[in-house]
Amino acid sequence: MKIKMITIHNIANFGSVFQAMALNRYLKQCGHQCEVIDYNPPYFTKGSLRTRVGRLLNYRSYRYRARKYRDFVSEYMDLTSRNYTSNAELCAAQEEADIFLAGGDQLWNEFYDCGQDDAYKLTFTDGRKAAFGTSLGKNKFSVDGMRRLTDAVRDFEGIGVRERSGVELLQKAGIKQVCHVCDPIFLLSRDAYMKHIRPVPLKEKYVFVYLVQASELLNKAVEHISKAFGLKVVLYSGFISKCRSDIKIKELGPDETLSYLFNADFVLSASFHASAFSVMFHKRFITLLPGENTNSRIEDFLALLGLKERIATDEASLKRAIAEPIAWDKADHALEDHIDRSKIYLHDVLESSTFGGTSNGD
């Protein structure tokens, strides 16, 4: 089967590129011909004023990191021969496939520009359409936002979303062909990621602090974790210092970020994919919620695995999370069942002319 998928595949975020790579690779392993539509809208590189200033002040580091991401995408993803920058260009091009797939990441989160972009809702084609691992990002939508989303995706044969809350939102809005599925990174085995792991230039044990925002809770988390386990603090969170650290890194590519996470003794982040890979690699971790417009993806995922106590919202929950061991057997069993159901959904929606899977969110 010829599949063309669209997702956020080409930004400097290790979770985004790994989820795109994973879905692309898994579909190929299943015997399909799959290409990632090389869609790069300008809003991904424009950024806020603060972001643009940061790039100018750290120009060489920014360019070096961007090159690492371009190299990763070029090596590990099968892209369409043509690059697109707008939904209008996609409409005019009339790409052909047996089915078009809206892939993972926060494609339908109205808080972000991508959530307002019809390209990620596949409106550029009249062909068969489905979604896998797509995220709404939050559990509340504006009335107009939900109406625009449901109007755009009503003709999808199947919609696999990353959060149970997303299933409930779409069902309440009248979309029935919806299923709760895993993030695309879990379509590949743990061993598939080991080829991306590199040694890190550190002899000391460390806590890897990733994609966080400055706050008093972050300061307390760094202090408590580093003291409790005798760890150095390695910070990788953009070009501006967010907290105290022993080592601050600016220029990691996707493989290097995953390697620092894999080799860490503890992971502290406000990142869905850092939390997800921590689960995959059985890393001690604590997650700080990034903000109300993106929290549900993390909360739903960890609740599914019985790990919601890994979320720290205040000093008391932080101390509990540091002290309590992680019940990996229970989490692994729940995750394996979820992955199996997700693969069945994906197979059914691709192979059937009409999706006949469950719509109850299980």
Short mmCIF file of C-alpha atoms in Angstrom, two decimals:
data_model
loop_
_atom_site.label_atom_id
_atom_site.label_comp_id
_atom_site.label_asym_id
_atom_site.label_seq_id
_atom_site.Cartn_x
_atom_site.Cartn_y
_atom_site.Cartn_z
CA MET A 1 0.00 0.00 0.00
CA LYS A 2 1.22 3.49 -0.84
CA ILE A 3 0.93 5.72 2.23
CA LYS A 4 1.77 9.40 2.59
CA MET A 5 1.89 10.75 6.12
CA ILE A 6 2.06 14.28 7.40
CA THR A 7 3.38 15.18 10.82
CA ILE A 8 5.77 17.55 12.56
CA HIS A 9 8.98 15.95 11.36
CA ASN A 10 11.51 18.71 10.83
CA ILE A 11 11.84 20.91 13.90
CA ALA A 12 14.59 20.94 16.52
CA ASN A 13 12.74 18.78 19.02
CA PHE A 14 13.99 15.24 19.54
CA GLY A 15 10.53 13.84 20.37
CA SER A 16 8.99 15.22 17.20
CA VAL A 17 11.61 13.77 14.89
CA PHE A 18 11.70 10.38 16.62
CA GLN A 19 7.92 9.96 16.52
CA ALA A 20 7.92 10.84 12.80
CA MET A 21 10.77 8.43 12.12
CA ALA A 22 9.07 5.67 14.13
CA LEU A 23 5.76 5.82 12.27
CA ASN A 24 7.51 6.02 8.91
CA ARG A 25 9.77 3.05 9.74
CA TYR A 26 7.00 0.91 11.27
CA LEU A 27 4.77 1.28 8.22
CA LYS A 28 7.67 0.25 6.00
CA GLN A 29 8.37 -2.75 8.23
CA CYS A 30 4.73 -3.76 7.71
CA GLY A 31 5.41 -3.89 3.97
CA HIS A 32 3.93 -0.56 2.97
CA GLN A 33 5.47 2.09 0.76
CA CYS A 34 5.47 5.14 3.00
CA GLU A 35 6.68 8.69 2.55
CA VAL A 36 6.60 11.63 4.91
CA ILE A 37 5.18 14.69 3.18
CA ASP A 38 7.99 17.22 3.44
CA TYR A 39 5.81 19.99 4.84
CA ASN A 40 7.63 22.90 6.47
CA PRO A 41 5.31 25.86 7.13
CA PRO A 42 7.09 29.13 7.95
CA TYR A 43 5.56 29.48 11.41
CA PHE A 44 7.88 26.73 12.69
CA THR A 45 10.96 28.85 12.07
CA LYS A 46 9.50 32.29 12.78
CA GLY A 47 9.04 31.90 16.54
CA SER A 48 8.37 34.51 19.18
CA LEU A 49 10.42 37.69 19.60
CA ARG A 50 12.21 36.10 22.54
CA THR A 51 13.01 33.04 20.45
CA ARG A 52 14.35 35.13 17.57
CA VAL A 53 16.54 37.16 19.91
CA GLY A 54 17.86 33.95 21.44
CA ARG A 55 18.75 32.62 18.01
CA LEU A 56 20.66 35.78 17.14
CA LEU A 57 22.60 35.73 20.39
CA ASN A 58 23.42 32.05 19.93
CA TYR A 59 23.62 32.01 16.15
CA ARG A 60 26.46 29.50 15.75
CA SER A 61 24.96 27.06 18.27
CA TYR A 62 21.54 27.37 16.67
CA ARG A 63 22.90 26.70 13.17
CA TYR A 64 24.99 23.75 14.38
CA ARG A 65 21.99 22.16 16.11
CA ALA A 66 19.73 22.78 13.10
CA ARG A 67 22.22 21.01 10.85
CA LYS A 68 22.21 17.96 13.11
CA TYR A 69 18.43 17.77 12.86
CA ARG A 70 18.48 18.16 9.06
CA ASP A 71 21.02 15.36 8.82
CA PHE A 72 18.88 13.10 11.01
CA VAL A 73 15.76 13.72 8.94
CA SER A 74 17.66 13.13 5.71
CA GLU A 75 19.14 9.85 6.95
CA TYR A 76 16.22 8.26 8.74
CA MET A 77 13.04 9.42 6.98
CA ASP A 78 11.64 8.85 3.51
CA LEU A 79 10.48 12.26 2.32
CA THR A 80 8.44 13.27 -0.68
CA SER A 81 10.53 14.64 -3.53
CA ARG A 82 8.85 18.02 -3.22
CA ASN A 83 8.93 20.36 -0.25
CA TYR A 84 5.76 22.27 0.70
CA THR A 85 5.26 25.37 2.82
CA SER A 86 1.47 25.86 2.73
CA ASN A 87 -1.78 23.94 2.49
CA ALA A 88 -2.48 25.80 -0.75
CA GLU A 89 0.67 24.30 -2.30
CA LEU A 90 -0.43 20.84 -1.18
CA CYS A 91 -3.89 21.36 -2.67
CA ALA A 92 -2.39 22.39 -6.01
CA ALA A 93 0.12 19.52 -6.10
CA GLN A 94 -2.45 16.72 -5.73
CA GLU A 95 -0.11 14.18 -4.15
CA GLU A 96 -1.25 10.61 -4.76
CA ALA A 97 -1.50 7.73 -2.29
CA ASP A 98 -3.75 4.82 -1.39
CA ILE A 99 -4.29 6.50 1.97
CA PHE A 100 -3.11 9.70 3.66
CA LEU A 101 -2.22 9.60 7.33
CA ALA A 102 -2.07 12.44 9.84
CA GLY A 103 0.70 11.26 12.16
CA GLY A 104 1.67 11.94 15.74
CA ASP A 105 2.52 15.04 17.78
CA GLN A 106 0.26 17.97 18.72
CA LEU A 107 -1.10 18.45 15.22
CA TRP A 108 -4.62 19.34 16.36
CA ASN A 109 -3.85 21.46 19.42
CA GLU A 110 -5.59 24.77 18.69
CA PHE A 111 -3.18 26.53 21.07
CA TYR A 112 -0.43 26.13 18.46
CA ASP A 113 -0.20 27.31 14.85
CA CYS A 114 -0.21 23.71 13.63
CA GLY A 115 -3.63 23.22 15.24
CA GLN A 116 -4.98 26.02 13.05
CA ASP A 117 -3.37 24.58 9.91
CA ASP A 118 -5.73 22.55 7.68
CA ALA A 119 -2.80 20.73 6.09
CA TYR A 120 -2.54 18.61 9.24
CA LYS A 121 -6.22 17.75 8.85
CA LEU A 122 -5.54 16.49 5.30
CA THR A 123 -7.96 18.91 3.65
CA PHE A 124 -5.65 19.02 0.61
CA THR A 125 -6.89 15.63 -0.63
CA ASP A 126 -10.17 13.89 -1.40
CA GLY A 127 -8.53 10.49 -0.99
CA ARG A 128 -8.76 8.05 1.92
CA LYS A 129 -7.73 9.61 5.23
CA ALA A 130 -6.88 8.44 8.72
CA ALA A 131 -4.92 9.58 11.77
CA PHE A 132 -2.53 7.81 14.13
CA GLY A 133 -1.09 9.18 17.37
CA THR A 134 -2.40 12.67 16.71
CA SER A 135 -2.79 14.83 19.79
CA LEU A 136 -5.31 17.50 20.72
CA GLY A 137 -2.93 18.41 23.54
CA LYS A 138 -5.54 19.45 26.10
CA ASN A 139 -8.93 18.40 27.43
CA LYS A 140 -10.81 21.62 26.72
CA PHE A 141 -11.45 23.21 23.34
CA SER A 142 -13.23 26.37 22.33
CA VAL A 143 -16.60 25.79 20.69
CA ASP A 144 -15.41 27.28 17.42
CA GLY A 145 -12.15 25.35 17.56
CA MET A 146 -13.89 22.01 18.04
CA ARG A 147 -16.38 22.81 15.28
CA ARG A 148 -13.57 23.61 12.84
CA LEU A 149 -11.72 20.44 13.76
CA THR A 150 -14.70 18.10 13.47
CA ASP A 151 -15.82 19.66 10.19
CA ALA A 152 -12.35 19.04 8.77
CA VAL A 153 -11.88 15.42 9.94
CA ARG A 154 -15.41 14.05 9.63
CA ASP A 155 -14.46 12.15 6.46
CA PHE A 156 -11.56 10.32 8.13
CA GLU A 157 -12.02 6.55 8.07
CA GLY A 158 -10.32 6.22 11.44
CA ILE A 159 -8.91 8.63 14.00
CA GLY A 160 -6.33 7.35 16.45
CA VAL A 161 -5.57 9.98 19.08
CA ARG A 162 -2.94 9.93 21.81
CA GLU A 163 -5.15 10.86 24.78
CA ARG A 164 -8.34 9.40 26.22
CA SER A 165 -9.49 12.98 26.74
CA GLY A 166 -9.14 13.50 22.98
CA VAL A 167 -11.34 10.47 22.33
CA GLU A 168 -14.00 11.89 24.65
CA LEU A 169 -13.85 15.37 23.09
CA LEU A 170 -14.28 14.03 19.56
CA GLN A 171 -17.04 11.61 20.51
CA LYS A 172 -19.00 14.36 22.24
CA ALA A 173 -18.65 16.40 19.05
CA GLY A 174 -20.17 13.57 17.01
CA ILE A 175 -17.04 11.86 15.67
CA LYS A 176 -17.48 8.11 16.18
CA GLN A 177 -14.57 6.54 14.27
CA VAL A 178 -12.07 7.37 17.00
CA CYS A 179 -9.72 5.21 19.04
CA HIS A 180 -7.16 5.72 21.82
CA VAL A 181 -3.68 4.77 20.53
CA CYS A 182 -0.07 5.00 21.65
CA ASP A 183 2.47 7.58 20.61
CA PRO A 184 4.26 6.44 17.42
CA ILE A 185 7.59 5.95 19.22
CA PHE A 186 6.13 2.84 20.85
CA LEU A 187 5.47 1.16 17.50
CA LEU A 188 9.19 0.32 17.48
CA SER A 189 10.89 -1.86 20.06
CA ARG A 190 13.36 -0.57 22.63
CA ASP A 191 16.12 -2.30 20.68
CA ALA A 192 15.31 -0.22 17.59
CA TYR A 193 16.47 2.90 19.45
CA MET A 194 19.73 1.42 20.68
CA LYS A 195 21.42 2.18 17.34
CA HIS A 196 20.88 5.86 18.16
CA ILE A 197 22.56 5.68 21.57
CA ARG A 198 26.07 7.12 21.84
CA PRO A 199 28.48 7.39 24.78
CA VAL A 200 28.30 10.74 26.57
CA PRO A 201 31.45 12.63 27.65
CA LEU A 202 30.70 12.38 31.38
CA LYS A 203 32.14 10.08 34.00
CA GLU A 204 29.92 11.29 36.85
CA LYS A 205 26.33 10.19 37.39
CA TYR A 206 23.89 12.93 36.49
CA VAL A 207 20.29 14.10 36.36
CA PHE A 208 19.32 15.15 32.83
CA VAL A 209 17.16 18.28 32.95
CA TYR A 210 15.35 18.75 29.66
CA LEU A 211 12.87 21.22 28.16
CA VAL A 212 11.84 22.97 31.36
CA GLN A 213 10.69 26.45 32.25
CA ALA A 214 12.19 28.48 35.08
CA SER A 215 10.16 28.22 38.28
CA GLU A 216 10.58 27.83 42.01
CA LEU A 217 9.39 24.22 41.71
CA LEU A 218 12.09 23.52 39.12
CA ASN A 219 14.73 24.96 41.46
CA LYS A 220 13.51 22.76 44.30
CA ALA A 221 13.38 19.70 42.03
CA VAL A 222 16.98 20.19 40.90
CA GLU A 223 18.12 20.74 44.47
CA HIS A 224 16.29 17.74 45.96
CA ILE A 225 17.13 15.25 43.18
CA SER A 226 20.81 16.17 42.95
CA LYS A 227 21.26 15.95 46.73
CA ALA A 228 19.17 12.81 47.22
CA PHE A 229 21.15 10.79 44.69
CA GLY A 230 24.49 12.63 44.59
CA LEU A 231 24.07 13.64 40.93
CA LYS A 232 25.58 16.30 38.73
CA VAL A 233 23.01 18.51 37.00
CA VAL A 234 23.10 18.48 33.18
CA LEU A 235 20.77 21.09 31.72
CA TYR A 236 19.57 21.02 28.11
CA SER A 237 16.68 23.42 27.70
CA GLY A 238 17.21 25.96 24.98
CA PHE A 239 19.78 28.72 24.98
CA ILE A 240 18.75 30.44 28.23
CA SER A 241 19.60 29.04 31.67
CA LYS A 242 16.47 27.89 33.49
CA CYS A 243 17.99 26.67 36.74
CA ARG A 244 21.26 25.89 38.50
CA SER A 245 23.36 23.38 36.61
CA ASP A 246 26.84 21.88 36.64
CA ILE A 247 26.87 21.44 32.87
CA LYS A 248 24.75 23.39 30.36
CA ILE A 249 24.43 22.08 26.81
CA LYS A 250 23.15 24.00 23.78
CA GLU A 251 23.75 22.01 20.63
CA LEU A 252 22.50 18.43 20.88
CA GLY A 253 21.01 16.63 17.90
CA PRO A 254 18.28 13.97 18.20
CA ASP A 255 20.65 11.02 18.73
CA GLU A 256 22.68 12.96 21.29
CA THR A 257 19.59 14.05 23.24
CA LEU A 258 18.36 10.47 23.39
CA SER A 259 21.85 9.36 24.46
CA TYR A 260 21.99 11.84 27.33
CA LEU A 261 18.56 10.66 28.46
CA PHE A 262 19.49 6.97 28.16
CA ASN A 263 22.74 7.39 30.11
CA ALA A 264 21.21 9.55 32.84
CA ASP A 265 20.64 8.30 36.36
CA PHE A 266 17.54 10.50 36.64
CA VAL A 267 15.46 12.48 34.13
CA LEU A 268 13.69 15.72 35.05
CA SER A 269 11.63 17.29 32.28
CA ALA A 270 8.45 19.00 31.19
CA SER A 271 8.41 16.94 28.00
CA PHE A 272 6.00 14.23 26.88
CA HIS A 273 8.62 12.39 24.87
CA ALA A 274 11.28 12.64 27.58
CA SER A 275 8.74 11.03 29.91
CA ALA A 276 7.85 8.42 27.29
CA PHE A 277 11.45 7.45 26.61
CA SER A 278 12.12 7.39 30.36
CA VAL A 279 9.38 4.78 30.62
CA MET A 280 10.79 2.84 27.67
CA PHE A 281 14.30 2.79 29.17
CA HIS A 282 13.13 2.35 32.80
CA LYS A 283 14.71 5.58 33.96
CA ARG A 284 13.89 7.18 37.27
CA PHE A 285 12.07 10.34 36.25
CA ILE A 286 9.89 13.20 37.39
CA THR A 287 7.79 15.33 35.07
CA LEU A 288 6.86 18.96 35.60
CA LEU A 289 3.73 19.98 33.70
CA PRO A 290 4.52 22.46 30.89
CA GLY A 291 1.23 24.40 30.95
CA GLU A 292 -2.54 23.95 30.84
CA ASN A 293 -2.65 24.00 27.03
CA THR A 294 -0.41 20.93 26.71
CA ASN A 295 -0.80 19.01 29.98
CA SER A 296 -3.36 16.36 29.06
CA ARG A 297 -0.98 14.40 26.81
CA ILE A 298 1.38 13.84 29.75
CA GLU A 299 -1.33 13.28 32.35
CA ASP A 300 -3.25 10.79 30.20
CA PHE A 301 -0.13 8.81 29.30
CA LEU A 302 1.17 8.47 32.85
CA ALA A 303 -2.30 7.73 34.25
CA LEU A 304 -2.68 4.89 31.74
CA LEU A 305 0.50 3.30 33.11
CA GLY A 306 -0.32 3.91 36.76
CA LEU A 307 2.52 6.43 36.97
CA LYS A 308 0.69 9.68 37.51
CA GLU A 309 2.56 10.13 40.81
CA ARG A 310 5.65 10.86 38.70
CA ILE A 311 4.14 14.29 38.00
CA ALA A 312 5.28 16.89 40.52
CA THR A 313 2.98 19.87 40.99
CA ASP A 314 4.32 21.13 44.33
CA GLU A 315 7.11 20.40 46.79
CA ALA A 316 5.13 17.70 48.61
CA SER A 317 4.41 15.69 45.44
CA LEU A 318 8.01 16.24 44.36
CA LYS A 319 9.37 14.70 47.56
CA ARG A 320 6.96 11.75 47.27
CA ALA A 321 8.05 11.09 43.70
CA ILE A 322 11.71 11.17 44.69
CA ALA A 323 11.15 8.72 47.55
CA GLU A 324 8.80 6.22 45.88
CA PRO A 325 10.12 3.41 43.63
CA ILE A 326 8.54 2.99 40.20
CA ALA A 327 6.29 -0.07 39.66
CA TRP A 328 7.79 -1.02 36.28
CA ASP A 329 6.06 -4.43 35.98
CA LYS A 330 2.61 -2.87 36.18
CA ALA A 331 3.54 -0.02 33.85
CA ASP A 332 5.10 -2.37 31.28
CA HIS A 333 2.04 -4.61 31.19
CA ALA A 334 -0.33 -1.66 30.68
CA LEU A 335 1.90 -0.22 27.97
CA GLU A 336 2.26 -3.53 26.10
CA ASP A 337 -1.53 -3.95 25.99
CA HIS A 338 -1.92 -0.40 24.75
CA ILE A 339 0.66 -0.90 22.01
CA ASP A 340 -0.99 -4.15 20.87
CA ARG A 341 -4.39 -2.46 20.59
CA SER A 342 -2.85 0.47 18.75
CA LYS A 343 -1.21 -1.78 16.17
CA ILE A 344 -4.50 -3.60 15.59
CA TYR A 345 -6.24 -0.27 15.02
CA LEU A 346 -3.57 0.86 12.57
CA HIS A 347 -3.69 -2.40 10.63
CA ASP A 348 -7.50 -2.33 10.48
CA VAL A 349 -7.80 1.26 9.34
CA LEU A 350 -5.17 0.81 6.63
CA GLU A 351 -6.41 -2.50 5.28
CA SER A 352 -10.17 -1.99 5.53
CA SER A 353 -12.23 0.15 3.19
CA THR A 354 -14.16 1.22 6.28
CA PHE A 355 -12.63 1.18 9.73
CA GLY A 356 -14.38 -1.34 11.94
CA GLY A 357 -12.46 -0.82 15.15
CA THR A 358 -13.68 0.18 18.59
CA SER A 359 -14.68 3.75 19.35
CA ASN A 360 -14.91 3.39 23.10
CA GLY A 361 -11.45 4.77 23.81
CA ASP A 362 -10.01 1.45 25.05
#
